[in-house]
Amino acid sequence: MYAIVKTGGKQYKVALGDKLNIEKIPGEAGDKVELQTICVVDGKKTEADPAKAAATKVEAVIVEQFKDKKVIVFKFKKRKNYKRKRGHRQNLTRVQIVKIGSETYKEPAKKTASKAAAKKDEEAAEKKPAKKASTAKTAAKPAAKKDGEAKAAPKKTEKKPAAKKAAPKAEDAKEAVKDEAANADE
């Protein structure tokens, strides 16, 4: 069974046990609120008339009140030098649906692992260490050579291009100018 409820100008499809974030409604955590029902769908029939569906009560419990993530609002008009930047965080309420019509939500029993089962899991994790993936370097190593065999030729390395010469320093430039002036005088 599920229902479609209206709150905060929006519509939500809800079922028993659902948690959803809605526009802020007044109340503290743990308070019960009733949501306006628009449509109710049972396994056998659908009640789509809002007047008749409103007879079915949808109750929710407030889980928490909080603010949503920040949204940046940027206004801009080209060629008018108009820019406005604002941030906004919407106030929201997280609710959990506990009752739709005559059906009531029951919290499922939490599964607790026994101490013995937890101990076995820890021991199994200790016995089986994680295997390391073999790398290409370890797989490419040649086998050890015997005493009588010749050593393999050394690896060829690519020559790096020669580094560019640095520009002459200011002092060297002054000396070059003086030498050119002296040569010109002669």
PDB file of N, CA and C in Angstrom, residues 5-12 22-25 35-36 90:
ATOM      1  N   VAL A   5       0.995  12.080  -1.044  1.00  0.00           N
ATOM      2  CA  VAL A   5       0.656  13.142  -0.105  1.00  0.00           C
ATOM      3  C   VAL A   5       1.153  14.480  -0.636  1.00  0.00           C
ATOM      4  N   LYS A   6       0.535  15.548  -0.139  1.00  0.00           N
ATOM      5  CA  LYS A   6       0.893  16.895  -0.568  1.00  0.00           C
ATOM      6  C   LYS A   6       1.336  17.682   0.660  1.00  0.00           C
ATOM      7  N   THR A   7       2.527  18.269   0.572  1.00  0.00           N
ATOM      8  CA  THR A   7       3.018  19.129   1.639  1.00  0.00           C
ATOM      9  C   THR A   7       4.059  20.081   1.075  1.00  0.00           C
ATOM     10  N   GLY A   8       4.029  21.315   1.524  1.00  0.00           N
ATOM     11  CA  GLY A   8       5.003  22.301   1.060  1.00  0.00           C
ATOM     12  C   GLY A   8       4.904  22.602  -0.417  1.00  0.00           C
ATOM     13  N   GLY A   9       3.711  22.434  -1.010  1.00  0.00           N
ATOM     14  CA  GLY A   9       3.533  22.714  -2.430  1.00  0.00           C
ATOM     15  C   GLY A   9       4.066  21.616  -3.333  1.00  0.00           C
ATOM     16  N   LYS A  10       4.458  20.495  -2.764  1.00  0.00           N
ATOM     17  CA  LYS A  10       4.986  19.376  -3.554  1.00  0.00           C
ATOM     18  C   LYS A  10       4.218  18.110  -3.213  1.00  0.00           C
ATOM     19  N   GLN A  11       4.306  17.140  -4.108  1.00  0.00           N
ATOM     20  CA  GLN A  11       3.645  15.862  -3.878  1.00  0.00           C
ATOM     21  C   GLN A  11       4.695  14.768  -3.767  1.00  0.00           C
ATOM     22  N   TYR A  12       4.466  13.816  -2.864  1.00  0.00           N
ATOM     23  CA  TYR A  12       5.409  12.736  -2.615  1.00  0.00           C
ATOM     24  C   TYR A  12       4.676  11.402  -2.603  1.00  0.00           C
ATOM     25  N   ILE A  22      11.142  16.916   3.484  1.00  0.00           N
ATOM     26  CA  ILE A  22      10.081  17.786   2.996  1.00  0.00           C
ATOM     27  C   ILE A  22      10.365  19.215   3.451  1.00  0.00           C
ATOM     28  N   GLU A  23       9.624  20.184   2.910  1.00  0.00           N
ATOM     29  CA  GLU A  23       9.738  21.570   3.353  1.00  0.00           C
ATOM     30  C   GLU A  23       9.494  21.615   4.860  1.00  0.00           C
ATOM     31  N   LYS A  24      10.115  22.570   5.531  1.00  0.00           N
ATOM     32  CA  LYS A  24      10.038  22.628   6.982  1.00  0.00           C
ATOM     33  C   LYS A  24       8.601  22.738   7.469  1.00  0.00           C
ATOM     34  N   ILE A  25       8.275  21.886   8.448  1.00  0.00           N
ATOM     35  CA  ILE A  25       6.992  21.965   9.131  1.00  0.00           C
ATOM     36  C   ILE A  25       7.289  22.160  10.621  1.00  0.00           C
ATOM     37  N   LEU A  35      -0.224  14.251   7.246  1.00  0.00           N
ATOM     38  CA  LEU A  35      -0.007  14.809   5.916  1.00  0.00           C
ATOM     39  C   LEU A  35      -1.284  14.705   5.096  1.00  0.00           C
ATOM     40  N   GLN A  36      -1.506  15.690   4.216  1.00  0.00           N
ATOM     41  CA  GLN A  36      -2.700  15.724   3.377  1.00  0.00           C
ATOM     42  C   GLN A  36      -2.586  14.661   2.286  1.00  0.00           C
ATOM     43  N   GLN A  90      17.970  25.890   2.276  1.00  0.00           N
ATOM     44  CA  GLN A  90      16.553  25.667   2.574  1.00  0.00           C
ATOM     45  C   GLN A  90      16.397  24.894   3.875  1.00  0.00           C
TER      46      GLN A  90
END
